[in-house]
Each structure stands twice: as structure tokens, then as C-alpha cells.
Amino acid sequence: MTLSRLIIAWLPVAALFAVAPPLGYRWGGEPPPNQRALVWSFNLWEIGWRLVEAAVVTLIASLWFDTLGPGGSWLLFLLVGLLVAFPRRLVMWRHVDALRRRHLVVHALLDVARYIVAGALLSSLNQ
């Protein structure tokens, strides 16, 4: 894949990663009992890292599609999403109450979904 095609493929994934996931959680202090699981946060540092994350996913997709084609890419992105989403949240799982545990699961599942959608975007751009 040429550099221009990589950049064109990266753009929609970068937009997805920059817009969708500044969904976060507040860890400073105790949240009120009725706090929502999803909290919109606009943090330039986090968005910058999401753009880098989108570039890495685009490069993984490029390697996958250039060698094996688009078949089975949903499984690749599901597995990568699981690797990204769950380990850090499972570490936190032991140290939080039940409400925050549910929030952790919701955030992890949204991260996995984000990776699957990114894979679908990249697969459609590759065809």
C-alpha cells in the first residue's frame, strides 16, 4: 500500500478514534451514585494518542489486507480490540465498587466495537 493510500485509509479511522472514544470515566474522587457510565471528555493529549492508535491500526490492516486479503479481518480486529480494551480495565476491576465495574465493562465493549468498526472501514476502503 502506498503512502497516499495509507493516509487516505487512516483519515476515517482517525476521525472515528478521535470522535468516538473521548468517552471516559472520572477516577478522581468518588462519583455520585447516579453518575452515568459514559462521560464526554475533550483532552488533546488523549485525542493525540487516539490518532497515533488509529495509525497503528491502519498499518496492521495494511499488512493484513496486503498479505491475506479482507477475509476474516473482523476476527483480527475483534482480537486486537480485546487485547487493547480489557487488560488495563481488568487490573482496575479488583479495586473498584460494583457501579464502576459495570462502567469498566461498558467502556471495554465500546473500545472493542470501535476496533471492529475501524476494521470494517479499512476493509471497505481496501476493496
mmCIF file of N, CA, C and O in Angstrom, residues 4-65:
data_model
loop_
_atom_site.group_PDB
_atom_site.id
_atom_site.type_symbol
_atom_site.label_atom_id
_atom_site.label_comp_id
_atom_site.label_asym_id
_atom_site.label_seq_id
_atom_site.Cartn_x
_atom_site.Cartn_y
_atom_site.Cartn_z
ATOM 1 N N SER A 4 0.199 7.437 0.117
ATOM 2 C CA SER A 4 -1.040 8.211 -0.078
ATOM 3 C C SER A 4 -2.266 7.360 0.249
ATOM 4 O O SER A 4 -3.216 7.851 0.864
ATOM 5 N N ARG A 5 -2.279 6.085 -0.120
ATOM 6 C CA ARG A 5 -3.407 5.203 0.225
ATOM 7 C C ARG A 5 -3.476 4.971 1.729
ATOM 8 O O ARG A 5 -4.556 4.875 2.292
ATOM 9 N N LEU A 6 -2.314 4.874 2.390
ATOM 10 C CA LEU A 6 -2.311 4.720 3.844
ATOM 11 C C LEU A 6 -2.917 5.940 4.530
ATOM 12 O O LEU A 6 -3.700 5.809 5.470
ATOM 13 N N ILE A 7 -2.566 7.109 4.063
ATOM 14 C CA ILE A 7 -3.100 8.342 4.653
ATOM 15 C C ILE A 7 -4.600 8.439 4.406
ATOM 16 O O ILE A 7 -5.369 8.768 5.313
ATOM 17 N N ILE A 8 -5.032 8.104 3.179
ATOM 18 C CA ILE A 8 -6.465 8.134 2.873
ATOM 19 C C ILE A 8 -7.216 7.113 3.728
ATOM 20 O O ILE A 8 -8.324 7.381 4.204
ATOM 21 N N ALA A 9 -6.633 5.950 3.952
ATOM 22 C CA ALA A 9 -7.264 4.929 4.797
ATOM 23 C C ALA A 9 -7.254 5.347 6.264
ATOM 24 O O ALA A 9 -8.182 5.039 7.009
ATOM 25 N N TRP A 10 -6.211 6.067 6.678
ATOM 26 C CA TRP A 10 -6.089 6.486 8.071
ATOM 27 C C TRP A 10 -7.117 7.549 8.448
ATOM 28 O O TRP A 10 -7.601 7.574 9.583
ATOM 29 N N LEU A 11 -7.481 8.418 7.515
ATOM 30 C CA LEU A 11 -8.356 9.553 7.825
ATOM 31 C C LEU A 11 -9.692 9.154 8.452
ATOM 32 O O LEU A 11 -10.054 9.692 9.514
ATOM 33 N N PRO A 12 -10.474 8.229 7.871
ATOM 34 C CA PRO A 12 -11.745 7.895 8.535
ATOM 35 C C PRO A 12 -11.555 7.182 9.871
ATOM 36 O O PRO A 12 -12.339 7.387 10.808
ATOM 37 N N VAL A 13 -10.508 6.376 9.986
ATOM 38 C CA VAL A 13 -10.236 5.696 11.261
ATOM 39 C C VAL A 13 -9.812 6.724 12.306
ATOM 40 O O VAL A 13 -10.236 6.664 13.464
ATOM 41 N N ALA A 14 -8.994 7.684 11.917
ATOM 42 C CA ALA A 14 -8.585 8.742 12.838
ATOM 43 C C ALA A 14 -9.789 9.548 13.302
ATOM 44 O O ALA A 14 -9.910 9.887 14.482
ATOM 45 N N ALA A 15 -10.709 9.837 12.375
ATOM 46 C CA ALA A 15 -11.918 10.568 12.758
ATOM 47 C C ALA A 15 -12.754 9.746 13.736
ATOM 48 O O ALA A 15 -13.233 10.270 14.750
ATOM 49 N N LEU A 16 -12.896 8.460 13.459
ATOM 50 C CA LEU A 16 -13.643 7.586 14.366
ATOM 51 C C LEU A 16 -13.002 7.545 15.746
ATOM 52 O O LEU A 16 -13.670 7.698 16.769
ATOM 53 N N PHE A 17 -11.688 7.355 15.790
ATOM 54 C CA PHE A 17 -10.996 7.238 17.070
ATOM 55 C C PHE A 17 -10.964 8.560 17.827
ATOM 56 O O PHE A 17 -10.971 8.575 19.042
ATOM 57 N N ALA A 18 -10.921 9.684 17.109
ATOM 58 C CA ALA A 18 -10.870 10.988 17.773
ATOM 59 C C ALA A 18 -12.239 11.406 18.299
ATOM 60 O O ALA A 18 -12.335 12.011 19.355
ATOM 61 N N VAL A 19 -13.294 11.051 17.573
ATOM 62 C CA VAL A 19 -14.630 11.496 17.958
ATOM 63 C C VAL A 19 -15.286 10.521 18.926
ATOM 64 O O VAL A 19 -15.814 10.933 19.957
ATOM 65 N N ALA A 20 -15.260 9.244 18.624
ATOM 66 C CA ALA A 20 -15.992 8.267 19.438
ATOM 67 C C ALA A 20 -15.398 8.071 20.822
ATOM 68 O O ALA A 20 -16.113 8.071 21.794
ATOM 69 N N PRO A 21 -14.096 7.882 20.974
ATOM 70 C CA PRO A 21 -13.651 7.472 22.276
ATOM 71 C C PRO A 21 -13.246 8.497 23.283
ATOM 72 O O PRO A 21 -12.890 8.079 24.341
ATOM 73 N N PRO A 22 -13.301 9.776 23.062
ATOM 74 C CA PRO A 22 -13.091 10.512 24.280
ATOM 75 C C PRO A 22 -14.216 10.242 25.264
ATOM 76 O O PRO A 22 -14.645 11.094 25.989
ATOM 77 N N LEU A 23 -14.746 9.032 25.230
ATOM 78 C CA LEU A 23 -15.679 8.574 26.254
ATOM 79 C C LEU A 23 -14.816 8.045 27.376
ATOM 80 O O LEU A 23 -14.045 7.130 27.185
ATOM 81 N N GLY A 24 -14.929 8.610 28.525
ATOM 82 C CA GLY A 24 -14.033 8.210 29.594
ATOM 83 C C GLY A 24 -14.751 8.024 30.895
ATOM 84 O O GLY A 24 -15.958 7.882 30.945
ATOM 85 N N TYR A 25 -13.997 8.060 31.934
ATOM 86 C CA TYR A 25 -14.532 7.868 33.260
ATOM 87 C C TYR A 25 -13.735 8.741 34.200
ATOM 88 O O TYR A 25 -12.579 9.040 33.955
ATOM 89 N N ARG A 26 -14.362 9.159 35.252
ATOM 90 C CA ARG A 26 -13.680 10.016 36.221
ATOM 91 C C ARG A 26 -13.187 9.144 37.361
ATOM 92 O O ARG A 26 -13.965 8.464 38.018
ATOM 93 N N TRP A 27 -11.884 9.185 37.606
ATOM 94 C CA TRP A 27 -11.328 8.372 38.690
ATOM 95 C C TRP A 27 -10.952 9.208 39.892
ATOM 96 O O TRP A 27 -10.640 8.682 40.932
ATOM 97 N N GLY A 28 -10.965 10.520 39.750
ATOM 98 C CA GLY A 28 -10.612 11.367 40.880
ATOM 99 C C GLY A 28 -11.785 11.512 41.833
ATOM 100 O O GLY A 28 -12.801 12.071 41.500
ATOM 101 N N GLY A 29 -11.673 10.976 43.010
ATOM 102 C CA GLY A 29 -12.748 11.093 43.991
ATOM 103 C C GLY A 29 -13.874 10.124 43.718
ATOM 104 O O GLY A 29 -13.894 9.418 42.737
ATOM 105 N N GLU A 30 -14.822 10.114 44.613
ATOM 106 C CA GLU A 30 -15.965 9.219 44.477
ATOM 107 C C GLU A 30 -17.025 9.870 43.599
ATOM 108 O O GLU A 30 -17.383 11.025 43.808
ATOM 109 N N PRO A 31 -17.566 9.133 42.639
ATOM 110 C CA PRO A 31 -18.626 9.705 41.808
ATOM 111 C C PRO A 31 -19.955 9.679 42.558
ATOM 112 O O PRO A 31 -20.137 8.880 43.466
ATOM 113 N N PRO A 32 -20.857 10.546 42.185
ATOM 114 C CA PRO A 32 -22.189 10.444 42.774
ATOM 115 C C PRO A 32 -22.824 9.112 42.370
ATOM 116 O O PRO A 32 -22.488 8.561 41.339
ATOM 117 N N PRO A 33 -23.746 8.582 43.165
ATOM 118 C CA PRO A 33 -24.323 7.268 42.866
ATOM 119 C C PRO A 33 -25.035 7.194 41.525
ATOM 120 O O PRO A 33 -25.118 6.146 40.932
ATOM 121 N N ASN A 34 -25.535 8.304 41.028
ATOM 122 C CA ASN A 34 -26.266 8.284 39.761
ATOM 123 C C ASN A 34 -25.399 8.704 38.572
ATOM 124 O O ASN A 34 -25.933 9.051 37.534
ATOM 125 N N GLN A 35 -24.088 8.698 38.716
ATOM 126 C CA GLN A 35 -23.202 9.101 37.620
ATOM 127 C C GLN A 35 -23.355 8.149 36.449
ATOM 128 O O GLN A 35 -23.433 6.939 36.609
ATOM 129 N N ARG A 36 -23.401 8.704 35.270
ATOM 130 C CA ARG A 36 -23.517 7.896 34.060
ATOM 131 C C ARG A 36 -22.229 7.139 33.803
ATOM 132 O O ARG A 36 -21.148 7.552 34.206
ATOM 133 N N ALA A 37 -22.353 6.043 33.063
ATOM 134 C CA ALA A 37 -21.187 5.244 32.706
ATOM 135 C C ALA A 37 -20.327 5.979 31.681
ATOM 136 O O ALA A 37 -19.120 5.833 31.662
ATOM 137 N N LEU A 38 -20.952 6.773 30.825
ATOM 138 C CA LEU A 38 -20.229 7.458 29.763
ATOM 139 C C LEU A 38 -20.097 8.935 30.093
ATOM 140 O O LEU A 38 -21.067 9.595 30.435
ATOM 141 N N VAL A 39 -18.890 9.427 29.984
ATOM 142 C CA VAL A 39 -18.603 10.829 30.265
ATOM 143 C C VAL A 39 -17.811 11.370 29.095
ATOM 144 O O VAL A 39 -16.799 10.788 28.698
ATOM 145 N N TRP A 40 -18.268 12.455 28.490
ATOM 146 C CA TRP A 40 -17.541 13.050 27.373
ATOM 147 C C TRP A 40 -16.376 13.850 27.921
ATOM 148 O O TRP A 40 -16.536 14.665 28.809
ATOM 149 N N SER A 41 -15.188 13.578 27.424
ATOM 150 C CA SER A 41 -14.022 14.357 27.833
ATOM 151 C C SER A 41 -13.270 14.809 26.602
ATOM 152 O O SER A 41 -13.086 14.036 25.671
ATOM 153 N N PHE A 42 -12.879 16.057 26.575
ATOM 154 C CA PHE A 42 -12.116 16.597 25.453
ATOM 155 C C PHE A 42 -10.722 16.906 25.966
ATOM 156 O O PHE A 42 -10.477 17.917 26.593
ATOM 157 N N ASN A 43 -9.821 15.973 25.726
ATOM 158 C CA ASN A 43 -8.456 16.090 26.200
ATOM 159 C C ASN A 43 -7.542 15.961 24.985
ATOM 160 O O ASN A 43 -7.500 14.903 24.345
ATOM 161 N N LEU A 44 -6.822 17.013 24.658
ATOM 162 C CA LEU A 44 -5.994 16.998 23.448
ATOM 163 C C LEU A 44 -4.919 15.915 23.499
ATOM 164 O O LEU A 44 -4.599 15.310 22.484
ATOM 165 N N TRP A 45 -4.353 15.675 24.674
ATOM 166 C CA TRP A 45 -3.343 14.631 24.818
ATOM 167 C C TRP A 45 -3.937 13.267 24.456
ATOM 168 O O TRP A 45 -3.354 12.499 23.705
ATOM 169 N N GLU A 46 -5.115 12.982 24.982
ATOM 170 C CA GLU A 46 -5.775 11.707 24.708
ATOM 171 C C GLU A 46 -6.157 11.588 23.234
ATOM 172 O O GLU A 46 -5.972 10.533 22.619
ATOM 173 N N ILE A 47 -6.672 12.648 22.655
ATOM 174 C CA ILE A 47 -7.038 12.613 21.239
ATOM 175 C C ILE A 47 -5.797 12.411 20.377
ATOM 176 O O ILE A 47 -5.823 11.668 19.390
ATOM 177 N N GLY A 48 -4.675 13.044 20.745
ATOM 178 C CA GLY A 48 -3.427 12.830 20.008
ATOM 179 C C GLY A 48 -3.006 11.370 20.029
ATOM 180 O O GLY A 48 -2.607 10.810 18.996
ATOM 181 N N TRP A 49 -3.103 10.732 21.189
ATOM 182 C CA TRP A 49 -2.756 9.314 21.268
ATOM 183 C C TRP A 49 -3.747 8.454 20.512
ATOM 184 O O TRP A 49 -3.386 7.422 19.951
ATOM 185 N N ARG A 50 -5.014 8.868 20.468
ATOM 186 C CA ARG A 50 -6.001 8.121 19.672
ATOM 187 C C ARG A 50 -5.666 8.193 18.188
ATOM 188 O O ARG A 50 -5.870 7.235 17.453
ATOM 189 N N LEU A 51 -5.151 9.328 17.740
ATOM 190 C CA LEU A 51 -4.744 9.448 16.337
ATOM 191 C C LEU A 51 -3.556 8.547 16.034
ATOM 192 O O LEU A 51 -3.485 7.929 14.969
ATOM 193 N N VAL A 52 -2.619 8.453 16.973
ATOM 194 C CA VAL A 52 -1.497 7.521 16.811
ATOM 195 C C VAL A 52 -2.012 6.083 16.810
ATOM 196 O O VAL A 52 -1.581 5.252 16.010
ATOM 197 N N GLU A 53 -2.947 5.795 17.699
ATOM 198 C CA GLU A 53 -3.559 4.463 17.754
ATOM 199 C C GLU A 53 -4.232 4.128 16.417
ATOM 200 O O GLU A 53 -4.117 3.007 15.909
ATOM 201 N N ALA A 54 -4.918 5.093 15.823
ATOM 202 C CA ALA A 54 -5.550 4.892 14.518
ATOM 203 C C ALA A 54 -4.510 4.594 13.447
ATOM 204 O O ALA A 54 -4.732 3.763 12.555
ATOM 205 N N ALA A 55 -3.355 5.250 13.516
ATOM 206 C CA ALA A 55 -2.284 4.984 12.551
ATOM 207 C C ALA A 55 -1.761 3.555 12.696
ATOM 208 O O ALA A 55 -1.522 2.862 11.704
ATOM 209 N N VAL A 56 -1.609 3.098 13.931
ATOM 210 C CA VAL A 56 -1.131 1.721 14.154
ATOM 211 C C VAL A 56 -2.150 0.715 13.627
ATOM 212 O O VAL A 56 -1.794 -0.262 12.969
ATOM 213 N N VAL A 57 -3.425 0.954 13.890
ATOM 214 C CA VAL A 57 -4.470 0.056 13.389
ATOM 215 C C VAL A 57 -4.477 0.049 11.863
ATOM 216 O O VAL A 57 -4.637 -1.001 11.233
ATOM 217 N N THR A 58 -4.281 1.192 11.251
ATOM 218 C CA THR A 58 -4.234 1.278 9.794
ATOM 219 C C THR A 58 -3.051 0.483 9.247
ATOM 220 O O THR A 58 -3.176 -0.220 8.236
ATOM 221 N N LEU A 59 -1.909 0.566 9.901
ATOM 222 C CA LEU A 59 -0.749 -0.207 9.450
ATOM 223 C C LEU A 59 -0.976 -1.709 9.614
ATOM 224 O O LEU A 59 -0.590 -2.504 8.747
ATOM 225 N N ILE A 60 -1.597 -2.118 10.719
ATOM 226 C CA ILE A 60 -1.927 -3.537 10.908
ATOM 227 C C ILE A 60 -2.871 -3.991 9.803
ATOM 228 O O ILE A 60 -2.696 -5.066 9.221
ATOM 229 N N ALA A 61 -3.882 -3.176 9.508
ATOM 230 C CA ALA A 61 -4.831 -3.521 8.446
ATOM 231 C C ALA A 61 -4.125 -3.615 7.098
ATOM 232 O O ALA A 61 -4.415 -4.514 6.307
ATOM 233 N N SER A 62 -3.212 -2.712 6.853
ATOM 234 C CA SER A 62 -2.477 -2.743 5.589
ATOM 235 C C SER A 62 -1.697 -4.043 5.447
ATOM 236 O O SER A 62 -1.713 -4.678 4.392
ATOM 237 N N LEU A 63 -1.021 -4.449 6.498
ATOM 238 C CA LEU A 63 -0.288 -5.716 6.457
ATOM 239 C C LEU A 63 -1.243 -6.891 6.248
ATOM 240 O O LEU A 63 -0.963 -7.802 5.472
ATOM 241 N N TRP A 64 -2.358 -6.877 6.952
ATOM 242 C CA TRP A 64 -3.331 -7.965 6.837
ATOM 243 C C TRP A 64 -3.888 -8.042 5.421
ATOM 244 O O TRP A 64 -3.903 -9.100 4.794
ATOM 245 N N PHE A 65 -4.381 -6.913 4.908
ATOM 246 C CA PHE A 65 -5.046 -6.919 3.614
ATOM 247 C C PHE A 65 -4.073 -7.183 2.475
ATOM 248 O O PHE A 65 -4.442 -7.814 1.486
#
